[in-house]
Short mmCIF file of C-alpha atoms and ligand atoms in Angstrom, two decimals:
data_model
loop_
_atom_site.label_atom_id
_atom_site.label_comp_id
_atom_site.label_asym_id
_atom_site.label_seq_id
_atom_site.Cartn_x
_atom_site.Cartn_y
_atom_site.Cartn_z
CA MET P 1 79.30 114.12 118.96
CA LEU P 2 76.14 114.07 117.27
CA SER P 3 75.14 110.13 117.24
CA ALA P 4 74.54 110.53 120.79
CA ILE P 5 72.09 112.96 120.12
CA ALA P 6 70.88 111.12 117.50
CA LYS P 7 69.92 107.80 119.85
CA SER P 8 68.84 109.60 122.54
CA ASP P 9 66.13 112.60 121.10
CA PRO P 10 66.03 111.88 117.43
CA GLN P 11 63.75 114.83 117.70
CA VAL P 12 66.56 117.30 117.89
CA TYR P 13 68.60 115.79 116.57
CA GLU P 14 66.72 115.99 113.52
CA LEU P 15 66.45 119.44 114.05
CA ILE P 16 70.05 120.05 113.53
CA VAL P 17 70.57 117.94 110.58
CA ALA P 18 67.67 120.11 109.01
CA GLU P 19 69.52 123.35 109.73
CA LYS P 20 72.93 122.10 108.74
CA LEU P 21 71.71 121.40 105.17
CA ARG P 22 69.88 124.83 105.30
CA GLN P 23 72.82 126.23 106.10
CA GLU P 24 74.42 124.57 103.31
CA ASN P 25 71.96 124.76 100.53
CA CYS P 26 71.82 128.66 100.88
CA ILE P 27 73.65 131.50 99.92
CA ARG P 28 73.76 133.48 103.64
CA LEU P 29 73.97 137.33 102.59
CA ILE P 30 73.67 137.76 106.28
CA PRO P 31 76.04 140.24 107.66
CA SER P 32 76.35 139.45 111.65
CA GLU P 33 76.28 136.08 110.60
CA ASN P 34 79.37 133.11 109.40
CA TYR P 35 80.11 129.78 109.46
CA VAL P 36 82.96 128.91 111.81
CA SER P 37 85.00 125.83 112.09
CA GLN P 38 84.93 122.85 112.65
CA ALA P 39 88.05 123.32 115.07
CA VAL P 40 85.38 126.50 117.02
CA MET P 41 82.40 123.86 116.71
CA ASP P 42 83.72 121.61 119.01
CA ALA P 43 85.41 123.26 121.56
CA THR P 44 81.66 124.76 122.64
CA GLY P 45 81.00 121.31 122.32
CA SER P 46 83.53 120.14 125.36
CA CYS P 47 83.83 119.04 128.43
CA PHE P 48 84.30 123.13 129.51
CA THR P 49 80.39 123.51 129.87
CA ASN P 50 80.07 121.59 132.74
CA LYS P 51 82.29 123.13 135.44
CA TYR P 52 81.63 126.80 137.10
CA ALA P 53 84.50 128.94 137.48
CA GLU P 54 82.85 132.22 138.88
CA GLY P 55 85.28 135.50 139.46
CA TYR P 56 88.71 135.53 136.89
CA PRO P 57 92.29 133.48 136.09
CA GLY P 58 94.00 132.18 139.32
CA LYS P 59 90.48 133.52 141.88
CA ARG P 60 87.51 131.54 141.71
CA TYR P 61 85.39 130.40 144.11
CA TYR P 62 84.95 127.13 143.26
CA GLU P 63 88.29 124.34 143.47
CA GLY P 64 89.14 122.12 139.46
CA GLN P 65 90.54 124.65 138.18
CA GLN P 66 93.89 123.77 136.68
CA PHE P 67 92.47 123.66 133.15
CA THR P 68 89.35 126.18 133.30
CA ASP P 69 92.18 128.78 134.42
CA GLN P 70 94.46 127.71 131.60
CA ALA P 71 91.79 128.14 129.08
CA GLU P 72 90.70 131.22 129.53
CA ASN P 73 94.52 133.06 130.08
CA LEU P 74 94.67 131.69 126.04
CA ALA P 75 91.80 133.38 125.80
CA ILE P 76 92.57 136.11 127.14
CA GLU P 77 96.80 136.58 125.52
CA ARG P 78 95.62 135.70 122.33
CA ALA P 79 92.74 137.80 122.01
CA LYS P 80 95.22 140.80 122.88
CA LYS P 81 97.87 139.67 120.47
CA VAL P 82 94.86 139.93 117.98
CA PHE P 83 93.92 143.49 118.31
CA SER P 84 97.19 144.57 119.97
CA ALA P 85 95.28 145.54 123.05
CA ASP P 86 96.42 146.10 127.52
CA GLY P 87 93.58 144.34 128.15
CA ALA P 88 90.92 141.20 127.30
CA ASN P 89 88.09 140.09 129.21
CA VAL P 90 86.80 137.31 126.74
CA GLN P 91 83.54 136.68 129.71
CA PRO P 92 80.52 138.72 127.99
CA HIS P 93 78.16 135.88 127.27
CA SER P 94 77.08 137.89 124.01
CA GLY P 95 77.59 141.50 122.04
CA SER P 96 74.83 142.77 124.72
CA PHE P 97 75.95 142.09 127.74
CA ALA P 98 80.14 143.52 127.06
CA ASN P 99 78.28 146.33 126.32
CA MET P 100 75.98 147.29 129.26
CA ALA P 101 79.20 146.04 131.18
CA ALA P 102 81.34 149.05 129.51
CA TYR P 103 78.87 151.42 130.59
CA CYS P 104 78.70 149.84 134.30
CA ALA P 105 82.30 150.34 134.14
CA LEU P 106 82.81 153.81 132.98
CA ALA P 107 78.92 155.56 134.06
CA ALA P 108 76.35 155.65 137.04
CA PRO P 109 72.78 155.09 136.02
CA GLY P 110 71.20 158.28 134.85
CA ASP P 111 74.22 159.25 133.39
CA THR P 112 74.24 160.28 130.02
CA ILE P 113 75.21 157.90 127.70
CA MET P 114 75.00 158.85 123.66
CA GLY P 115 74.56 156.59 120.51
CA LEU P 116 73.79 156.01 116.69
CA ALA P 117 69.91 155.77 116.57
CA LEU P 118 69.00 151.61 115.72
CA PRO P 119 67.10 153.06 112.50
CA HIS P 120 69.86 154.91 110.78
CA GLY P 121 72.06 151.41 112.16
CA GLY P 122 73.43 151.34 115.87
CA HIS P 123 72.52 148.91 118.02
CA LEU P 124 69.79 148.34 120.29
CA THR P 125 72.24 148.62 123.11
CA HIS P 126 73.37 151.80 122.87
CA GLY P 127 70.63 153.62 123.81
CA TRP P 128 67.59 152.79 122.03
CA LYS P 129 64.58 153.45 124.09
CA VAL P 130 62.86 148.95 124.57
CA SER P 131 66.80 148.50 126.10
CA TYR P 132 67.80 148.62 129.16
CA THR P 133 70.59 151.12 128.32
CA GLY P 134 68.46 153.14 127.70
CA LYS P 135 65.72 153.04 130.21
CA PHE P 136 68.76 152.95 133.09
CA PHE P 137 70.42 155.48 131.29
CA LYS P 138 69.88 159.15 130.01
CA SER P 139 69.82 158.40 126.22
CA VAL P 140 71.08 160.74 124.22
CA GLN P 141 71.00 159.55 120.09
CA TYR P 142 72.67 161.07 117.04
CA GLU P 143 71.81 160.23 113.79
CA LEU P 144 73.85 159.84 109.94
CA ASP P 145 73.03 162.71 107.21
CA THR P 146 70.32 161.09 105.50
CA ALA P 147 71.04 162.76 102.18
CA THR P 148 74.75 161.34 102.56
CA GLY P 149 74.02 158.08 104.44
CA ARG P 150 76.69 158.44 106.28
CA LEU P 151 78.12 159.87 109.59
CA ASP P 152 78.47 163.80 110.13
CA TYR P 153 81.36 164.19 112.60
CA ASN P 154 80.56 167.52 112.75
CA LYS P 155 77.00 167.37 114.23
CA ILE P 156 77.10 164.18 116.67
CA ALA P 157 80.15 167.50 118.46
CA ASP P 158 77.60 169.63 118.55
CA LEU P 159 75.01 167.67 120.04
CA ALA P 160 78.01 166.51 122.27
CA LYS P 161 78.58 170.05 123.66
CA GLN P 162 74.43 170.06 124.17
CA HIS P 163 74.13 167.83 126.05
CA LYS P 164 77.88 166.21 127.35
CA PRO P 165 77.64 162.83 127.83
CA LYS P 166 79.30 160.79 130.35
CA ILE P 167 79.67 158.18 127.17
CA LEU P 168 80.55 158.80 123.67
CA ILE P 169 79.55 154.91 121.76
CA SER P 170 80.91 154.75 118.55
CA GLY P 171 80.33 151.43 115.76
CA SER P 172 77.60 150.16 114.13
CA SER P 173 75.47 147.06 112.94
CA ALA P 174 74.35 148.08 109.33
CA TYR P 175 76.77 151.15 108.39
CA PRO P 176 78.32 150.35 105.24
CA ARG P 177 81.30 152.81 105.53
CA ALA P 178 84.46 153.17 107.36
CA ILE P 179 84.23 154.64 110.98
CA ASP P 180 86.99 156.88 111.69
CA PHE P 181 87.52 155.66 115.32
CA LYS P 182 90.29 159.46 115.86
CA ALA P 183 87.28 161.62 114.84
CA PHE P 184 85.22 159.64 117.29
CA GLU P 185 88.17 159.66 120.59
CA ASP P 186 89.12 163.28 119.49
CA ILE P 187 84.78 164.39 120.39
CA ALA P 188 85.13 162.46 123.32
CA LYS P 189 87.59 163.97 124.49
CA SER P 190 86.71 167.80 123.78
CA VAL P 191 83.38 167.34 126.29
CA GLY P 192 85.19 164.86 128.88
CA ALA P 193 84.01 161.87 127.59
CA PHE P 194 84.63 158.41 127.79
CA HIS P 195 85.03 156.43 124.29
CA VAL P 196 83.41 153.34 123.64
CA SER P 197 83.93 151.81 120.62
CA ASP P 198 81.21 148.59 119.32
CA MET P 199 83.75 146.87 117.01
CA ALA P 200 81.07 143.61 116.82
CA HIS P 201 80.04 143.89 113.19
CA ILE P 202 83.75 144.23 112.37
CA ALA P 203 85.53 142.56 114.88
CA GLY P 204 87.04 140.24 111.49
CA LEU P 205 87.53 143.25 109.50
CA ILE P 206 90.37 144.46 112.46
CA ALA P 207 91.90 141.48 113.02
CA GLY P 208 92.90 141.04 109.44
CA GLY P 209 93.91 145.07 109.53
CA VAL P 210 91.63 146.44 106.37
CA HIS P 211 89.72 147.91 108.67
CA MET P 212 90.44 150.91 111.41
CA SER P 213 91.32 149.83 114.47
CA PRO P 214 89.41 152.11 117.73
CA ILE P 215 91.73 150.24 119.83
CA PRO P 216 94.40 153.49 120.47
CA TYR P 217 90.74 155.59 120.61
CA SER P 218 89.05 154.05 122.85
CA ASP P 219 88.44 153.68 126.78
CA VAL P 220 86.78 150.44 126.14
CA VAL P 221 86.27 148.90 123.12
CA THR P 222 83.50 145.76 122.82
CA THR P 223 82.69 143.33 120.91
CA THR P 224 80.76 140.19 119.85
CA THR P 225 83.08 137.34 118.89
CA HIS P 226 80.86 135.43 116.19
CA LYS P 227 80.59 137.98 113.41
CA SER P 228 83.09 138.52 110.92
CA LEU P 229 85.54 137.21 113.59
CA ARG P 230 84.10 133.09 112.80
CA GLY P 231 84.55 132.91 116.82
CA PRO P 232 81.90 131.29 118.77
CA ARG P 233 78.48 132.82 119.93
CA GLY P 234 80.07 135.42 122.67
CA GLY P 235 81.08 138.63 123.76
CA MET P 236 84.17 139.68 125.08
CA ILE P 237 85.89 143.75 126.38
CA LEU P 238 89.65 145.31 125.58
CA PHE P 239 90.22 147.81 127.52
CA LYS P 240 93.46 150.57 128.33
CA GLU P 241 95.13 148.99 131.72
CA GLN P 242 93.77 151.92 133.79
CA HIS P 243 89.96 150.48 132.85
CA ALA P 244 90.84 146.78 133.98
CA ALA P 245 89.54 146.95 137.19
CA ALA P 246 86.04 148.60 136.48
CA VAL P 247 85.04 146.18 133.10
CA ASN P 248 86.39 143.28 135.35
CA LYS P 249 84.06 144.22 137.83
CA ALA P 250 81.52 144.93 135.34
CA VAL P 251 81.35 141.64 134.19
CA PHE P 252 81.37 139.81 137.22
CA PRO P 253 79.88 140.59 140.66
CA GLY P 254 78.42 142.78 138.09
CA LEU P 255 76.04 141.03 135.68
CA GLN P 256 77.08 137.71 135.75
CA GLY P 257 78.29 135.05 137.51
CA GLY P 258 80.32 131.97 136.18
CA PRO P 259 81.44 132.61 132.74
CA HIS P 260 80.79 129.77 129.82
CA ILE P 261 83.86 128.63 129.78
CA HIS P 262 83.59 125.74 126.69
CA THR P 263 82.82 129.42 124.97
CA ILE P 264 86.02 130.81 126.25
CA SER P 265 88.08 128.24 125.13
CA ALA P 266 86.20 128.28 121.74
CA LEU P 267 87.40 132.16 121.41
CA ALA P 268 90.29 130.87 121.81
CA VAL P 269 90.62 128.17 118.84
CA CYS P 270 89.46 131.67 117.01
CA MET P 271 92.08 133.44 118.22
CA GLY P 272 94.52 131.55 117.07
CA GLU P 273 92.76 130.83 113.55
CA ALA P 274 93.06 134.94 113.35
CA LEU P 275 96.64 135.34 113.99
CA THR P 276 97.44 133.12 110.82
CA PRO P 277 98.32 134.91 107.52
CA ALA P 278 95.09 133.41 106.28
CA PHE P 279 93.16 135.23 108.46
CA LYS P 280 94.47 138.38 107.57
CA THR P 281 93.35 137.19 103.27
CA TYR P 282 90.44 136.25 104.78
CA ALA P 283 89.59 139.46 105.80
CA ALA P 284 90.80 141.64 102.48
CA GLN P 285 88.27 139.30 100.00
CA ILE P 286 85.40 139.74 102.10
CA VAL P 287 86.31 143.40 101.18
CA ALA P 288 86.59 143.36 97.10
CA ASN P 289 83.62 141.09 97.21
CA ALA P 290 81.70 142.87 99.43
CA LYS P 291 82.35 146.01 97.09
CA ARG P 292 81.88 143.44 93.19
CA LEU P 293 78.80 142.66 94.90
CA ALA P 294 78.10 146.52 95.21
CA ALA P 295 79.53 147.51 92.28
CA LYS P 296 76.77 145.79 90.43
CA LEU P 297 73.75 145.35 92.20
CA MET P 298 74.23 149.65 91.59
CA GLU P 299 74.74 149.14 88.19
CA TYR P 300 71.20 146.87 88.35
CA GLY P 301 69.68 150.30 89.25
CA PHE P 302 69.76 149.31 93.35
CA ASN P 303 70.77 152.44 95.03
CA LEU P 304 72.73 151.49 98.07
CA VAL P 305 73.14 153.52 101.95
CA SER P 306 76.25 156.07 100.83
CA GLY P 307 76.16 154.45 97.02
CA GLY P 308 78.87 151.83 98.01
CA THR P 309 80.86 150.55 100.42
CA ASP P 310 83.91 150.25 102.28
CA ASN P 311 82.96 147.80 104.45
CA HIS P 312 81.06 143.75 105.13
CA LEU P 313 77.95 145.01 103.99
CA MET P 314 75.64 147.26 102.17
CA LEU P 315 72.58 148.32 102.55
CA ILE P 316 69.93 148.44 99.27
CA ASP P 317 67.36 151.44 99.74
CA LEU P 318 64.53 150.04 98.14
CA ARG P 319 62.70 153.21 97.60
CA ASN P 320 63.05 152.79 93.89
CA LYS P 321 61.94 150.36 93.49
CA ASN P 322 58.36 150.52 94.42
CA LEU P 323 59.83 146.68 96.40
CA SER P 324 59.22 146.94 99.86
CA GLY P 325 62.26 144.85 102.82
CA LYS P 326 59.76 142.30 104.61
CA PRO P 327 58.58 140.90 101.42
CA PHE P 328 61.22 141.16 99.07
CA ALA P 329 64.07 139.36 101.66
CA LYS P 330 60.73 136.20 102.16
CA ALA P 331 61.33 136.55 98.49
CA LEU P 332 64.97 135.57 98.53
CA ASP P 333 64.56 133.32 100.57
CA ARG P 334 62.97 131.58 98.63
CA ALA P 335 65.46 131.48 96.21
CA HIS P 336 68.00 130.17 99.00
CA LEU P 337 69.60 133.78 99.51
CA GLU P 338 69.69 134.35 102.77
CA CYS P 339 69.31 137.86 104.04
CA ASN P 340 66.99 139.93 106.59
CA TYR P 341 65.19 144.04 106.14
CA ASN P 342 66.20 146.44 107.57
CA SER P 343 65.72 150.31 108.48
CA VAL P 344 67.36 152.82 105.60
CA PRO P 345 68.11 156.61 106.78
CA GLY P 346 64.71 158.72 106.70
CA ASP P 347 63.16 155.86 106.65
CA THR P 348 58.71 156.49 107.93
CA ALA P 349 57.60 152.94 106.66
CA GLY P 350 58.56 151.81 110.71
CA PRO P 351 60.91 148.37 111.69
CA PHE P 352 58.51 145.82 110.59
CA ASN P 353 57.98 146.78 106.74
CA PRO P 354 60.99 148.81 106.35
CA SER P 355 62.24 149.80 103.26
CA GLY P 356 65.71 148.16 103.03
CA LEU P 357 67.76 144.92 102.76
CA ARG P 358 71.14 144.73 104.28
CA LEU P 359 73.24 143.02 102.52
CA GLY P 360 77.15 141.55 103.73
CA THR P 361 79.21 138.89 102.54
CA PRO P 362 81.43 137.33 105.46
CA ALA P 363 80.18 133.87 105.39
CA THR P 364 80.54 133.51 101.29
CA THR P 365 83.99 134.53 101.97
CA THR P 366 84.77 132.01 104.63
CA ARG P 367 82.94 129.24 101.76
CA GLY P 368 85.73 130.07 99.82
CA MET P 369 83.68 132.42 97.45
CA LYS P 370 85.03 135.23 95.64
CA GLU P 371 84.22 138.33 93.28
CA PRO P 372 82.58 136.58 90.08
CA GLN P 373 80.21 134.68 92.24
CA MET P 374 79.31 137.53 94.13
CA GLU P 375 78.12 138.60 90.41
CA LEU P 376 76.45 136.06 90.64
CA ILE P 377 74.38 136.76 92.88
CA ALA P 378 74.19 140.43 91.81
CA ALA P 379 71.70 138.94 89.14
CA TRP P 380 70.05 136.28 91.55
CA ILE P 381 69.02 139.30 93.47
CA LYS P 382 68.41 141.13 89.97
CA THR P 383 66.21 138.62 88.90
CA VAL P 384 64.21 137.96 92.50
CA ALA P 385 63.20 141.71 92.13
CA GLU P 386 61.89 141.37 89.09
CA ASN P 387 59.78 137.98 89.55
CA ILE P 388 58.62 138.82 93.26
CA ASP P 389 55.15 137.27 92.14
CA ASN P 390 56.58 134.63 89.52
CA GLU P 391 57.13 131.46 92.06
CA ALA P 392 58.62 130.01 88.97
CA ALA P 393 61.29 132.02 88.01
CA ILE P 394 62.36 132.13 92.06
CA ASP P 395 61.73 128.19 92.30
CA LYS P 396 65.03 128.50 89.27
CA VAL P 397 67.43 131.02 90.74
CA GLY P 398 66.72 128.65 93.84
CA LYS P 399 67.93 125.65 92.16
CA GLU P 400 70.72 127.77 90.78
CA VAL P 401 71.87 128.96 94.12
CA MET P 402 71.82 125.52 95.42
CA ALA P 403 74.38 124.08 91.95
CA LEU P 404 76.68 126.57 92.76
CA CYS P 405 75.98 126.14 96.74
CA LYS P 406 77.18 122.59 95.45
CA GLN P 407 80.37 123.76 94.05
CA PHE P 408 81.30 125.77 97.67
CA PRO P 409 80.96 123.10 100.72
CA ILE P 410 80.91 124.37 103.60
CA LYS P 411 85.03 124.22 104.91
CA GLU P 412 85.68 122.42 108.75
CA SER P 413 89.66 124.54 108.67
CA PHE P 414 91.02 127.55 107.19
CA VAL P 415 94.04 127.45 108.12
C1 PLP E 1 75.59 142.88 116.80
C2 PLP E 1 76.22 143.85 117.24
C3 PLP E 1 75.84 143.68 119.59
C4 PLP E 1 75.68 142.45 119.83
O1 PLP E 1 75.41 141.29 120.31
P1 PLP E 1 74.66 140.06 121.26
O2 PLP E 1 76.15 138.63 120.61
O3 PLP E 1 73.78 139.72 119.61
O4 PLP E 1 74.43 140.36 121.96
C5 PLP E 1 75.98 144.78 119.32
N1 PLP E 1 76.39 145.78 118.91
C6 PLP E 1 76.38 145.75 117.17
C7 PLP E 1 77.29 146.61 117.37
C8 PLP E 1 76.11 144.62 117.11
O5 PLP E 1 75.95 144.59 115.69
#
């Protein structure tokens, strides 16, 4: 496929080749990122990109849907099976659109929604003020307990009683602990709210059976498909049968036009992979790797928010280290250790140079790295922290990282 780009547009071709090499030669620790299989990659680049398919299988507005209908139905049926859900909408172009569609399905503009605040690990689309979810709806935000770094279900319940939201949102982009979706459901029920769970980060762990599923405890579940789930970039909504019509109408014609059938067919491939025993092993190893990385970092004197991790990610609180997030993340990147700076609960440093660093294990685990490699990574992170102004030392770590990357090449297939 790339040979056509090489011939017709060498400029873009070179960028793709350079990015591929970059992804090969660094240890990617951003918890929302992964490497997809070649099968998923091939499907996203298929001729389905040429086809318009507004509507849903069996109810389209254009002819020529002999194969689009089958592709979308395959993705839906497999997604329902992976997550034991009543229904699925596989059309959202991203996690953000999936959330907007869920809110539009269950609430009207001006209604109150309640989600986790962005600086405490919530997503922009959980009602943060710069997001349209925070403009179209009246937004109330709950926060973590800054002493423990954990969700405080009693405080969330009190806030819900006070504000009576139409929708209570659970889920996070930076929470290192297990989420009790049943506790959220109980709170939502007690105030007559709908419960929307956003499992974007942990969908792969849920598919692999190593995190509580939100499906039995939620009206609607939203997710991205490209994070720990290891599929193409996109979004998906799972729902209880009684919400099927509202959710489907909210996605199309409510928010979107034509679905991206090339992405949807790649999602079908991803869901096929998620149904294999190998995916269960993968999900369990993600968590085992995160636990080992966290334990080693703590041994080296790094403070982790909440004192560890239950899932695929951890947040280092750098406030005891005389380091701040951005320069540290940049130094790590020079050493081929890719991660992102992040706010920590109670951070006063502001969003452009916050006091935390967010690390996760889905991508390294996809490459086949296990606990011994996590120990190497922790030691490298320590070395960079101690040599933040020493380019020779950072360079030396970078070479060691590249040598490890050579031992764990990007795989084409996981099944
Ligand atoms: C990543 C993420 C999203 C948004 O996904 P996009 O595809 O980037 O729009 C939504 N919710 C949560 C919790 C996320 O982590």
